[in-house]
Short mmCIF file of C-alpha atoms and ligand atoms in Angstrom, two decimals:
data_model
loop_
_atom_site.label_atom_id
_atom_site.label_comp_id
_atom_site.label_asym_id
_atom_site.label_seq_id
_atom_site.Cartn_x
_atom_site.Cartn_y
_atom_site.Cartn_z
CA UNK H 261 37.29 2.25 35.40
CA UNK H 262 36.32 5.14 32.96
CA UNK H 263 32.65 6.12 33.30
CA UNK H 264 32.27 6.53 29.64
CA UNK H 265 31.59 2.72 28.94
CA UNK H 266 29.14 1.72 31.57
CA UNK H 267 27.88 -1.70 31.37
CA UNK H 268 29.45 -4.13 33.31
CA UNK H 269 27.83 -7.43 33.89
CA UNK H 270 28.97 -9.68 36.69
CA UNK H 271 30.63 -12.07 34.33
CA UNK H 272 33.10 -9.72 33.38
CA UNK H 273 33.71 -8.31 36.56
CA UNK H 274 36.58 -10.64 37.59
CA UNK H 275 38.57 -9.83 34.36
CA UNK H 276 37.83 -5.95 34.53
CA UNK H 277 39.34 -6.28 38.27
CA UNK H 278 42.35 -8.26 37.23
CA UNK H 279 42.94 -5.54 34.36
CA UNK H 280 40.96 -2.50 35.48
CA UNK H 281 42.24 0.40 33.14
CA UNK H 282 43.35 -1.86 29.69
CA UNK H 283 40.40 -4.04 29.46
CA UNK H 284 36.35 -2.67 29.44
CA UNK H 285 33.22 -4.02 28.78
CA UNK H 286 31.33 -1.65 26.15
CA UNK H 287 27.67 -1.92 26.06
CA UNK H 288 28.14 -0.83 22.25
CA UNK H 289 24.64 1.11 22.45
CA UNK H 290 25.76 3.41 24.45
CA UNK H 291 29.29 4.13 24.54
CA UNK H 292 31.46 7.30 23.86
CA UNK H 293 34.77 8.00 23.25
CA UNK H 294 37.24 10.59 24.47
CA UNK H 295 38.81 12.46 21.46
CA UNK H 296 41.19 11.46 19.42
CA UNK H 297 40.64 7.42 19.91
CA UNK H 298 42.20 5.36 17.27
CA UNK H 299 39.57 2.24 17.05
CA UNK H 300 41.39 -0.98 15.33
CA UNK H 301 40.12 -4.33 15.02
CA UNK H 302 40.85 -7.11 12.73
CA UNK H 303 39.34 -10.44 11.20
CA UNK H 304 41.05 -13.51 9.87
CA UNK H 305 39.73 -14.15 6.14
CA UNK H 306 38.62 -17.57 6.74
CA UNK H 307 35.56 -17.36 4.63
CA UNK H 308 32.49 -15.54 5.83
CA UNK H 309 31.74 -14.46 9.46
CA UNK H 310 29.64 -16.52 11.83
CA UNK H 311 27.63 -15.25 14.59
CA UNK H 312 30.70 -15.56 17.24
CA UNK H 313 32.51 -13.15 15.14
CA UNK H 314 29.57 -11.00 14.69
CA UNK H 315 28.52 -10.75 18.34
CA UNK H 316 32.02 -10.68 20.33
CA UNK H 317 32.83 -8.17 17.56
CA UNK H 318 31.86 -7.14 14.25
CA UNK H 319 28.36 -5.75 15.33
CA UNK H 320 30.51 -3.42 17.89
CA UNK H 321 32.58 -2.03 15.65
CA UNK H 322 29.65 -1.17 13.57
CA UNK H 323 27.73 0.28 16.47
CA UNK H 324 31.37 2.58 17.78
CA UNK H 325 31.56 3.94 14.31
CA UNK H 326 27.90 4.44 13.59
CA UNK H 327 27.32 6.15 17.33
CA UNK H 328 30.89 8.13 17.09
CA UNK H 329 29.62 12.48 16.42
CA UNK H 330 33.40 12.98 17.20
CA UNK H 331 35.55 13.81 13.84
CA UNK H 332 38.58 13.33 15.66
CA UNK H 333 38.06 9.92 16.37
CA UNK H 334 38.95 6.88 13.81
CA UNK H 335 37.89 3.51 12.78
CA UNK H 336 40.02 1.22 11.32
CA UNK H 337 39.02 -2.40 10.34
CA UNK H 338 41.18 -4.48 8.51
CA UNK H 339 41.12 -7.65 6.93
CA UNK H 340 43.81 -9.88 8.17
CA UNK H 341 45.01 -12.20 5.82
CA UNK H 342 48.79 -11.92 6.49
CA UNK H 343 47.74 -13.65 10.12
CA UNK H 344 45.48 -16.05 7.69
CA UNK H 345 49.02 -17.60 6.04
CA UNK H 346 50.02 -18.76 9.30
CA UNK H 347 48.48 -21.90 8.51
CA UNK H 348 48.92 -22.80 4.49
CA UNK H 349 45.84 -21.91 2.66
CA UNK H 350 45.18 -22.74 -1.15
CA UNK H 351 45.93 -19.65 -3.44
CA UNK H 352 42.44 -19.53 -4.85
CA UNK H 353 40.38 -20.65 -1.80
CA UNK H 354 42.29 -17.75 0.17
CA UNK H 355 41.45 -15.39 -2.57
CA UNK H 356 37.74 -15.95 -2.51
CA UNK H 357 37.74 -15.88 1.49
CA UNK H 358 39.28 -12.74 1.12
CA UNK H 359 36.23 -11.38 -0.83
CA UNK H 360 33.68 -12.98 1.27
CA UNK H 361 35.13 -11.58 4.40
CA UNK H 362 34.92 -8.02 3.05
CA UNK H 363 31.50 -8.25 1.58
CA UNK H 364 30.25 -10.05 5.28
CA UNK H 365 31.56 -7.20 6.90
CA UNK H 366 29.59 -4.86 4.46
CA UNK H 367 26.41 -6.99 4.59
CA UNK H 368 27.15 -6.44 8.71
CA UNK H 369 26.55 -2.88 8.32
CA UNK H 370 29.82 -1.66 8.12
CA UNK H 371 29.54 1.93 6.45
CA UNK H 372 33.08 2.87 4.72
CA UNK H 373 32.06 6.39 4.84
CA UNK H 374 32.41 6.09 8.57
CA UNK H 375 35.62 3.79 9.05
CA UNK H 376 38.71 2.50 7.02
CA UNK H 377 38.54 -1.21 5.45
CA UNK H 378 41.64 -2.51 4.18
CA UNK H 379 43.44 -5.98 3.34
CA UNK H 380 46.32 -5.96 5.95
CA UNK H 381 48.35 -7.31 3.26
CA UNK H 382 47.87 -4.32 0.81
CA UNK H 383 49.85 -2.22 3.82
CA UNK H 384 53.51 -3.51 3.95
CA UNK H 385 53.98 -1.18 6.83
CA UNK H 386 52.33 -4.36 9.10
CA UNK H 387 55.16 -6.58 8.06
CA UNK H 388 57.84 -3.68 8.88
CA UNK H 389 57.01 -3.09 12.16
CA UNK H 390 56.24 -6.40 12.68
CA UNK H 391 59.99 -6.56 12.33
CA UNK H 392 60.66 -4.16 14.73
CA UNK H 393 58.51 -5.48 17.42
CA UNK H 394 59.30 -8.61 17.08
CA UNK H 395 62.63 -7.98 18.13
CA UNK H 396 61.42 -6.51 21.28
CA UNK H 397 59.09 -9.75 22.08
CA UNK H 398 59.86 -12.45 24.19
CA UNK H 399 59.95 -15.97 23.60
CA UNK H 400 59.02 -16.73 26.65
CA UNK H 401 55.61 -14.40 26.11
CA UNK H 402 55.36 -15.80 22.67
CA UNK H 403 55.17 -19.21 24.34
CA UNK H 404 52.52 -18.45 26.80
CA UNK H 405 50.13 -17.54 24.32
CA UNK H 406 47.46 -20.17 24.03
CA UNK H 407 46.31 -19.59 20.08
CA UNK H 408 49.11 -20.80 18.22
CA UNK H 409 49.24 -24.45 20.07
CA UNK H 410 45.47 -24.57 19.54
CA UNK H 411 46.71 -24.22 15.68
CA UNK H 412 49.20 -26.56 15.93
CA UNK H 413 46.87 -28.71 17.77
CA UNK H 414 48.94 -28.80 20.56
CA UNK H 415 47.63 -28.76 24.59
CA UNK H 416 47.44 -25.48 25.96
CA UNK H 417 49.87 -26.61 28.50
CA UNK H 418 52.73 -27.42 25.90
CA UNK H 419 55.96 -25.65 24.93
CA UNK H 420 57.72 -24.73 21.95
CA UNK H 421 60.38 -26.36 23.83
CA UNK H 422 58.96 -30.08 23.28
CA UNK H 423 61.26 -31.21 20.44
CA UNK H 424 58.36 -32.27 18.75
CA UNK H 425 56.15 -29.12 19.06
CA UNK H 426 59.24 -27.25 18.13
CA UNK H 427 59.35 -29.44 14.74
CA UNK H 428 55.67 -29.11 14.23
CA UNK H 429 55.10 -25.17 14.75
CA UNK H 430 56.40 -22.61 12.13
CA UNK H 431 57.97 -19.96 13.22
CA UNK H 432 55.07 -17.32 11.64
CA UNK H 433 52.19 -19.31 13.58
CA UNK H 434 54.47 -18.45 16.72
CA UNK H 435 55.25 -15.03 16.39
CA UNK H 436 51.61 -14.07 15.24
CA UNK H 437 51.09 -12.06 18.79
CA UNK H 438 53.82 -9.84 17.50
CA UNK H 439 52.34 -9.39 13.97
CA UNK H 440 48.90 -8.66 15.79
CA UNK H 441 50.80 -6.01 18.15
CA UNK H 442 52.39 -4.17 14.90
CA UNK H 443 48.74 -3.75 13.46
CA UNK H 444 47.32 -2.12 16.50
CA UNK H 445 50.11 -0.01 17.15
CA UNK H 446 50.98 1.07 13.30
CA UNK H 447 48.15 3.29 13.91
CA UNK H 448 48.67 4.05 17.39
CA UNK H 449 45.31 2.55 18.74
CA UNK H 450 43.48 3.11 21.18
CA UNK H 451 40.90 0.71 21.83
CA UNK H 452 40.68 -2.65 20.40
CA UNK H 453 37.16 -4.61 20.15
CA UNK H 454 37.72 -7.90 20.28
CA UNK H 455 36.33 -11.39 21.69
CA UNK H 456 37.16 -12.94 24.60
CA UNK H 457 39.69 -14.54 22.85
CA UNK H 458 42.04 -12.14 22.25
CA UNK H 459 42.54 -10.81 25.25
CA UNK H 460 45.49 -12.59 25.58
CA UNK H 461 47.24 -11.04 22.73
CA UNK H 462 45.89 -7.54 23.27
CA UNK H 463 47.71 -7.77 26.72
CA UNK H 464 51.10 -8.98 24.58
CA UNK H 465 50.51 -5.87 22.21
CA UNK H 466 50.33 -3.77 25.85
CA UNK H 467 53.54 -5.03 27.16
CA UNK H 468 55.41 -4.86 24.21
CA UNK H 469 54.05 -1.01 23.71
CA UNK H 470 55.57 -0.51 27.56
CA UNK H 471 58.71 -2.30 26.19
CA UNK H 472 59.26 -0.29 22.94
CA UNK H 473 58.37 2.97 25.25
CA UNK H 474 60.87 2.26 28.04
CA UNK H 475 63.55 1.03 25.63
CA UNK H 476 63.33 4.32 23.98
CA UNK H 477 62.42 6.40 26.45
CA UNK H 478 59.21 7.82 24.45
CA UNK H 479 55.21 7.51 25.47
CA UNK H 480 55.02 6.91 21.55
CA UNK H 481 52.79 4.00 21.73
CA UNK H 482 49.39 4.42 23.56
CA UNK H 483 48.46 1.49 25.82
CA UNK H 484 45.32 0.02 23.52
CA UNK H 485 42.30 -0.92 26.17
CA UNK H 486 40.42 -3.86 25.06
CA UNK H 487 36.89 -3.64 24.47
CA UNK H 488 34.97 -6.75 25.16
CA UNK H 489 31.22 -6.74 24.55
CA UNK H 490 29.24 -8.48 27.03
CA UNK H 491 28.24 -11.51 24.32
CA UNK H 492 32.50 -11.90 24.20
CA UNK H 493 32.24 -15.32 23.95
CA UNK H 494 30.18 -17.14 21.90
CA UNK H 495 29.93 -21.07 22.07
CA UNK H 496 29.80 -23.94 19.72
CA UNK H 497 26.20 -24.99 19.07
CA UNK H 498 27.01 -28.67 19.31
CA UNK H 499 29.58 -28.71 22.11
CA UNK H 500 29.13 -25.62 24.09
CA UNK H 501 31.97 -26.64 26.36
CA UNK H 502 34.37 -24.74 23.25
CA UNK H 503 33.38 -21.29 21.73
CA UNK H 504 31.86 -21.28 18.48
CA UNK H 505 34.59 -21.83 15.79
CA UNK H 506 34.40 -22.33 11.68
CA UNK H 507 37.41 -24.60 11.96
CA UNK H 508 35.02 -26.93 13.82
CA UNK H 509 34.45 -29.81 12.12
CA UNK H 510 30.55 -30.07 12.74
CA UNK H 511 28.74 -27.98 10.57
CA UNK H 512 25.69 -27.39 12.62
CA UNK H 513 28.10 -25.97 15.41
CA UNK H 514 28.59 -22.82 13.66
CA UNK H 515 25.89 -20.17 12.38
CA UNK H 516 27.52 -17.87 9.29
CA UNK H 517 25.64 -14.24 9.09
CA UNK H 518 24.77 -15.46 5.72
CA UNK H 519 23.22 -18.86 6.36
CA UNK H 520 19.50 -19.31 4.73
CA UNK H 521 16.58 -19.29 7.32
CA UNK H 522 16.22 -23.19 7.01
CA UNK H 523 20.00 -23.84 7.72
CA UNK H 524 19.74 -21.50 10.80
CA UNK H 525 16.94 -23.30 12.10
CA UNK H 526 18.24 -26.75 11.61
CA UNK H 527 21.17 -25.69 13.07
CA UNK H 528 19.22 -24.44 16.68
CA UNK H 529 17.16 -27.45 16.14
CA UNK H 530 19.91 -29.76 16.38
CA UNK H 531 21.88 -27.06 19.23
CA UNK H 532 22.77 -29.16 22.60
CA UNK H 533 20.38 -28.17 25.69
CA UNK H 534 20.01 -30.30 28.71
CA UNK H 535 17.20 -32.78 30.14
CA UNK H 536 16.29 -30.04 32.90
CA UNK H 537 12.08 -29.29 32.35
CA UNK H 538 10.18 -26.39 32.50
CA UNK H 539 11.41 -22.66 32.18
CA UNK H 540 14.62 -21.56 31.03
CA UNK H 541 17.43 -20.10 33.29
CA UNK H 542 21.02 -18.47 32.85
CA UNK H 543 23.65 -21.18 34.53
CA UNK H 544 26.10 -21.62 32.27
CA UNK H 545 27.72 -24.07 34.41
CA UNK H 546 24.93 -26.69 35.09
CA UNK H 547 23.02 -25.23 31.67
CA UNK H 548 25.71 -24.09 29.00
CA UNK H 549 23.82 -24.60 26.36
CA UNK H 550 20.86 -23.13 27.21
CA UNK H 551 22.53 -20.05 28.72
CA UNK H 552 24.94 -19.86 25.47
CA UNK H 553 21.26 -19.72 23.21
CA UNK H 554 20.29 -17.06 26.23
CA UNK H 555 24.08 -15.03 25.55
CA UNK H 556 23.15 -14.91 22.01
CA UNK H 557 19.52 -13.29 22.00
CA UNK H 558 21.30 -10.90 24.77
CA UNK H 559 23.80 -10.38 22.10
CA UNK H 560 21.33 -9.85 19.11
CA UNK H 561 19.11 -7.60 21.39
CA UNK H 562 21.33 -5.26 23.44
CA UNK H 563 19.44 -6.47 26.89
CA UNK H 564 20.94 -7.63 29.62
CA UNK H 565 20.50 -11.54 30.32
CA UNK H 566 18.02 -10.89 33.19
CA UNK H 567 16.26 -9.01 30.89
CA UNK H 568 16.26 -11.98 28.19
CA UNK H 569 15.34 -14.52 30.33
CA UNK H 570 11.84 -12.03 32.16
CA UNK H 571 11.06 -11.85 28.21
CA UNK H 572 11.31 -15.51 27.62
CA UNK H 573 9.38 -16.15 30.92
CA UNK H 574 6.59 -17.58 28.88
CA UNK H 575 8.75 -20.23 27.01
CA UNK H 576 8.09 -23.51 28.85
CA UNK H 577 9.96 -26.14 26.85
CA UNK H 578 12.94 -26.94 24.40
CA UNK H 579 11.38 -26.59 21.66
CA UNK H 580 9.74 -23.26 22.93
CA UNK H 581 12.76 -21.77 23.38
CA UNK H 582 14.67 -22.73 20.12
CA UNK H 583 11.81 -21.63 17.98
CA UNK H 584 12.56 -18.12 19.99
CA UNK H 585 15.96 -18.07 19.35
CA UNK H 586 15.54 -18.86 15.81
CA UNK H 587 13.70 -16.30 14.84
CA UNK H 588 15.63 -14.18 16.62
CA UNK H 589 18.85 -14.74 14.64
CA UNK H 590 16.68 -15.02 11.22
CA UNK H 591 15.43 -11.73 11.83
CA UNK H 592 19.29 -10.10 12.37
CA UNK H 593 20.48 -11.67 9.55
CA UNK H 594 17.90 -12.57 6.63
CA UNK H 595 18.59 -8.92 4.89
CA UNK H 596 22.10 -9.64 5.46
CA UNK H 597 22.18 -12.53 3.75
CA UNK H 598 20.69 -11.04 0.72
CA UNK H 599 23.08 -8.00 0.69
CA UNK H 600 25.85 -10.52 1.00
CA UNK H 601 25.25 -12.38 -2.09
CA UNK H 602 24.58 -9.25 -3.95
CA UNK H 603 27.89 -7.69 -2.76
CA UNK H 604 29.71 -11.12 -4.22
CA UNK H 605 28.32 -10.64 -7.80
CA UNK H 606 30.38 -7.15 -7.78
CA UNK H 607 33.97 -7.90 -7.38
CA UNK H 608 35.07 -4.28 -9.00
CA UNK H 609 32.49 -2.52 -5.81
CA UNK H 610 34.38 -4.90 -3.78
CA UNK H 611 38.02 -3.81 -4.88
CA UNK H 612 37.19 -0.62 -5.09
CA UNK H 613 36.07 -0.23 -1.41
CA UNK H 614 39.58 -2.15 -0.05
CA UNK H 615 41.59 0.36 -2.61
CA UNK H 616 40.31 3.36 -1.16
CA UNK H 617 40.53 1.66 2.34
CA UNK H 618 44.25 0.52 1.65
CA UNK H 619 45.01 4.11 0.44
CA UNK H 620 43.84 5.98 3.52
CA UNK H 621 45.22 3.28 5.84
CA UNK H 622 48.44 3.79 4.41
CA UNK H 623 48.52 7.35 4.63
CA UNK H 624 48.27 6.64 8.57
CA UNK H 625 50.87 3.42 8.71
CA UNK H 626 53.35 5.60 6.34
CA UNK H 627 53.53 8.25 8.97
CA UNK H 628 53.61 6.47 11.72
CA UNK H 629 56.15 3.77 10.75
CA UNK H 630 58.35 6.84 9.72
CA UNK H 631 58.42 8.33 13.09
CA UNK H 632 59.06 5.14 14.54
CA UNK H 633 61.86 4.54 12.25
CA UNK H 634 63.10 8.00 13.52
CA UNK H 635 63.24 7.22 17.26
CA UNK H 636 64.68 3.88 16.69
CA UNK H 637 67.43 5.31 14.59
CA UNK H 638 66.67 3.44 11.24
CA UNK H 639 65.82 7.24 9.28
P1 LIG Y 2181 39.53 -14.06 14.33
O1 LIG Y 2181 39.52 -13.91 12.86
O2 LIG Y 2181 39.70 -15.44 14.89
O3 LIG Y 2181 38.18 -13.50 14.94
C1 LIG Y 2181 37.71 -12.19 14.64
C2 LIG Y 2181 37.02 -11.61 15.85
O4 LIG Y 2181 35.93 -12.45 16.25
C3 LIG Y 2181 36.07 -12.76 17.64
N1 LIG Y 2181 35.54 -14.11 17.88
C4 LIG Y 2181 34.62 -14.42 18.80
N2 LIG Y 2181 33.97 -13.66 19.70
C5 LIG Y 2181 33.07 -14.28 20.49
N3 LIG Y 2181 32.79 -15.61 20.42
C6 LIG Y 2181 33.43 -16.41 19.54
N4 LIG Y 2181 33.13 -17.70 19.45
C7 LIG Y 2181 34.40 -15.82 18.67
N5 LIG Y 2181 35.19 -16.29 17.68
C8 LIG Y 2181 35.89 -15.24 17.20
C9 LIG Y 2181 37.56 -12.69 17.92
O5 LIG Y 2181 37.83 -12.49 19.28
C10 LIG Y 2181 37.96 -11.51 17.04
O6 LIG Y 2181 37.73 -10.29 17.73
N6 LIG Y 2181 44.09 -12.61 15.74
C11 LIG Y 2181 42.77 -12.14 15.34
C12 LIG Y 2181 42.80 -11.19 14.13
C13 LIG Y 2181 43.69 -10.01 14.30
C14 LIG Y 2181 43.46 -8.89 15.14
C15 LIG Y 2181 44.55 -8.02 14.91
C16 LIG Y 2181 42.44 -8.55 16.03
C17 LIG Y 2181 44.87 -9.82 13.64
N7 LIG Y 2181 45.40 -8.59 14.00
C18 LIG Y 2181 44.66 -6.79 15.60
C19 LIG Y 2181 42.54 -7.32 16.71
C20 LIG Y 2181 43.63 -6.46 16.48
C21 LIG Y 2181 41.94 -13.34 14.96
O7 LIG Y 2181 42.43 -14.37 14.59
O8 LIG Y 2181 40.58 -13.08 14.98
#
């Protein structure tokens, strides 16, 4: 494993065994680069972000562009609301999601002077090689993914081969993995910061790179490492046995970066814990919520969890500790909030950012869809 991101926490140590060189955990205050990376992450415009988001990856993709001194490296964040389709969405609701994902990823920090935002839409290149790649992609991989039968509420254990799944699941919801694959490699990424959950289509996008190399005989397509901060995996406030999710249906399971003060703390207030006493301890097994509340403060305050739980030593109850937590996450995100809502009374400052962001983003996917054209023989 590469020496230039350092931090790796027991947790993730089985995974960064399993997958040593194409997965690393970044401890995104201190990581560097090699030259010439290609950074590339995307967000589903289902309305604003919530902390899950935010922690397994929004705040890192801030922190790698904002630490980056390298001119030759890129960030590129994009909006992803051709994935968003996959299940039907109401013309107008999807609209206004689409602004309030771009202004929560400004009120995050994002700084457009410092990476590319775009609507993945506004690039057509996406759908093209989605085209091409999907040709290349297995159904067999397709149907091992876990996401789209999640989405189709199906088990994780079922097939597209069930007659009945097969009825239930369009054929876009399916093939997502190889929609996702054509954004990361239309700009030939290199690293991909992500949340736990996706590492199961970031190692699709890898082995359908390796495909469209071999087939072709070319190293075009880098293999894109996934980047998994250390808070990957963020769970539901109310059932912390599932990761924290806006489809949920409770709506004190999920904290948005732009909730009020009072709505975050009714919404730790009313978190699951457990009936074990005394002073708090990191087991997410026997304590998962608990040790989620502890992953989050880790999250929000770049320490490790042994360092969270020596500074909440002193806490001695409950009630202690969610009063702790609370401010913690009111403190992150209170001037967020307030940039948010200003950044929704400007529509034009909105458009204008994804216009210039669409522009320079297809400058890159123009290119590189080109070339690609060129070795597949479609020039
Ligand atoms: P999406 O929109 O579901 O989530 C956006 C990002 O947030 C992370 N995330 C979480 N991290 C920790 N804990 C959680 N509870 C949690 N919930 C969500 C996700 O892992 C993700 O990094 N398919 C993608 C969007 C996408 C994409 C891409 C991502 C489309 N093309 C290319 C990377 C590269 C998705 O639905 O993310």
């Amino acid at each position: 494993m590469s020496s230039t991101f350092t931090h790796i926490s027991r947790r993730s140590l089985a995974t960064a065994v399993k997958n040593a060189a194409s997965v690393q955990e970044i401890s995104v205050s201190n990581s560097t680069l090699p030259p010439n990376s290609r950074i590339f992450s995307m967000i589903q415009p289902t309305g604003r972000i919530h902390l899950g988001n935010y922690l397994g990856a929004v705040k890192s993709w801030r922190t790698l562009a904002e630490s980056n001194t390298d001119p030759s490296n890129k960030f590129i964040y994009g909006i992803a609301d051709l994935h968003a389709i996959t299940v039907p969405k109401d013309p107008k609701q999807l609209k206004e999601y689409r602004y309030q994902a771009i202004a929560s990823l400004l009120a995050s920090g994002l700084d457009t002077s410092k990476c590319i935002l775009f609507f993945q839409s506004a690039v057509p290149e996406h759908a093209e090689l989605n085209w091409f790649l999907t040709c290349m992609t297995s159904m067999g991989a397709l149907n091992r993914m876990t996401q789209w039968k999640s989405k189709a509420q199906q088990s994780d254990s079922s097939s597209i081969l069930e007659e009945n799944v097969l009825e239930m699941t369009k054929a876009g919801l399916f093939c997502y993995p190889a929609l996702q694959a054509a954004d990361i490699l239309l700009y030939k990424s290199t690293h991909v910061p992500v949340g736990d959950d996706q590492s199961q289509h970031l190692e699709l996008c890898r082995n359908v790179a390796k495909t469209f190399n071999s087939t072709y005989n070319t190293d075009y397509f880098p293999l894109p490492k996934t980047l998994l901060t250390p808070a990957k995996k963020i769970l539901s406030l109310k059932t912390p046995a599932k990761k924290m999710s806006k489809s949920d249906p409770v709506a004190t399971s999920c904290i948005y970066v732009t909730d009020t003060p009072e709505e975050i703390t009714l919404k730790i207030k009313k978190a699951t814990t457990d009936s074990i006493q005394g002073q708090v301890y990191f087991d997410p097994v026997e304590r998962p919520g608990v040790s989620n509340l502890i992953n989050i403060v880790s999250g929000l305050s770049n320490k490790s969890i042994d360092e969270v739980v020596e500074d909440m030593s002193f806490i001695n109850n409950h009630k202690e500790l969610k009063d702790y937590v609370t401010n913690i996450i009111i403190e992150e995100f209170d001037a967020k909030r307030q940039l948010y809502d200003e950044l929704m009374k400007d529509r034009s400052y909105l458009e204008s950012i994804c216009t210039q962001g669409r522009d320079t983003a297809r400058e890159i996917a123009s290119t590189n869809l080109q070339e690609v054209k060129q070795i597949m023989g479609l020039d």
